[in-house]
GROMACS .gro file of C-alpha atoms in nm:
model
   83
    1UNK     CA    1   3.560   2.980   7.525
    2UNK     CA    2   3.218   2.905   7.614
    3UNK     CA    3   2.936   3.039   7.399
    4UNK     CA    4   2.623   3.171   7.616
    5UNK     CA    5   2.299   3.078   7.511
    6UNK     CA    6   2.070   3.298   7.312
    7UNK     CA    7   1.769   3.462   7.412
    8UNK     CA    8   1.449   3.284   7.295
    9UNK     CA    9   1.236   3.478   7.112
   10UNK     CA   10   0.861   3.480   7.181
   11UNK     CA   11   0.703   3.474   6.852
   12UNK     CA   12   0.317   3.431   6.756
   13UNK     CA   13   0.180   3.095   6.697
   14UNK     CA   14   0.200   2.994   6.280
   15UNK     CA   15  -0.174   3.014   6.137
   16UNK     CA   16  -0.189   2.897   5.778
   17UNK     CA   17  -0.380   3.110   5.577
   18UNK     CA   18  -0.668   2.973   5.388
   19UNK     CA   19  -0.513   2.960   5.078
   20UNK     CA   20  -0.553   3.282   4.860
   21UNK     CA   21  -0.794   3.623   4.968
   22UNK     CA   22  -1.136   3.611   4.887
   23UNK     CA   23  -1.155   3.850   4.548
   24UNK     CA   24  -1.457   4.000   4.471
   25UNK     CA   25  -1.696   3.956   4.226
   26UNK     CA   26  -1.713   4.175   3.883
   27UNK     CA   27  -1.916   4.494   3.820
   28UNK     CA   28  -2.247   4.387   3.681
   29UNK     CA   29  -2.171   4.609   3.324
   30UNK     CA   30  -1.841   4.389   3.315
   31UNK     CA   31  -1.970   4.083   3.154
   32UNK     CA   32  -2.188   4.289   2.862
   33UNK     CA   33  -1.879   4.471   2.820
   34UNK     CA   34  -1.671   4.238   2.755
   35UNK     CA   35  -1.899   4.061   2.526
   36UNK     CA   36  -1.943   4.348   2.312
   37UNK     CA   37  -1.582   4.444   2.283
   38UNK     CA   38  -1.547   4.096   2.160
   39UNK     CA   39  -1.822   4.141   1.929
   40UNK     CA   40  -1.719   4.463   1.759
   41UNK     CA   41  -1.344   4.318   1.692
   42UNK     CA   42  -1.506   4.043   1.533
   43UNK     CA   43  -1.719   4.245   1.318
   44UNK     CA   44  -1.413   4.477   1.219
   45UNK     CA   45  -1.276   4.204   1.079
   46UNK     CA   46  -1.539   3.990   0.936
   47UNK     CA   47  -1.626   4.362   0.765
   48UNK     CA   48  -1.302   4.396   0.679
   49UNK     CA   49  -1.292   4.067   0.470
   50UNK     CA   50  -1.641   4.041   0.359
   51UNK     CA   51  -1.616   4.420   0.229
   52UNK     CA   52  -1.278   4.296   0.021
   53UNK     CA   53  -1.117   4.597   0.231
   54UNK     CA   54  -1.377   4.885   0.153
   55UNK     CA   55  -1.483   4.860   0.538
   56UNK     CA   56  -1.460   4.971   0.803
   57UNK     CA   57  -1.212   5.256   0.721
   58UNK     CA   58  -1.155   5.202   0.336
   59UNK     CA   59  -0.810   5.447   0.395
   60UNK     CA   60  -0.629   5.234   0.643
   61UNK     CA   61  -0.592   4.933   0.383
   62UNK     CA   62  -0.516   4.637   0.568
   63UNK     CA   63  -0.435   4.802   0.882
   64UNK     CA   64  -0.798   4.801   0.959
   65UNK     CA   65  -0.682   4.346   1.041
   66UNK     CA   66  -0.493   4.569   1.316
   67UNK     CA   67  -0.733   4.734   1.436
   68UNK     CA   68  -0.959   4.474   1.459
   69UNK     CA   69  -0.721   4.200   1.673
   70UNK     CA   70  -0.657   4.498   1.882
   71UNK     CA   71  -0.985   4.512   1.976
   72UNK     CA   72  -1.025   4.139   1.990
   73UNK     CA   73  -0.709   4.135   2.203
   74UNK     CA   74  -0.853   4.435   2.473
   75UNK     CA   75  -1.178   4.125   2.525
   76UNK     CA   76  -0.962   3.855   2.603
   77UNK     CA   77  -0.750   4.019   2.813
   78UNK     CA   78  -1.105   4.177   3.000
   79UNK     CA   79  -1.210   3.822   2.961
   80UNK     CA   80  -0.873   3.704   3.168
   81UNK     CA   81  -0.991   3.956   3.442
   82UNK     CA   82  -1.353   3.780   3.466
   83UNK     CA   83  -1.469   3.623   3.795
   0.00000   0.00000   0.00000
């Protein structure tokens, strides 16, 4: 049995793209931001320690070390998004 011969498809030329899009550029509040959301969970928990635990919120014990890398974490991870 003889096989016929597909149809050739007409497809577009291949164009490589150049690589990755073109991403824009931060807000200009994003970079003080950033900074001073890395700032603050720094000086939770430099409070924390140098207040022996009486600061910043004397009821939340050593939770407040919690609170603190949380904050520390939300900066790097803006930090991660920084262009």
């Amino acid at each position: 049995m003889d096989v016929p011969e597909s149809k050739v498809r007409k497809k577009a030329a291949y164009t490589a793209s150049s690589g990755s899009a073109v991403k824009k550029p931060n807000a200009r509040w994003f970079l003080p931001a950033m900074l001073t959301v890395l700032l603050i969970g720094l000086a939770w928990v430099v409070t924390f320690y140098v207040s022996q635990g009486a600061w910043p919120v004397e009821a939340w014990g050593n939770w407040n070390i919690l609170a603190g890398f949380g904050i520390l974490v939300a900066g790097l991870i803006m930090a991660t998004r920084w262009r």
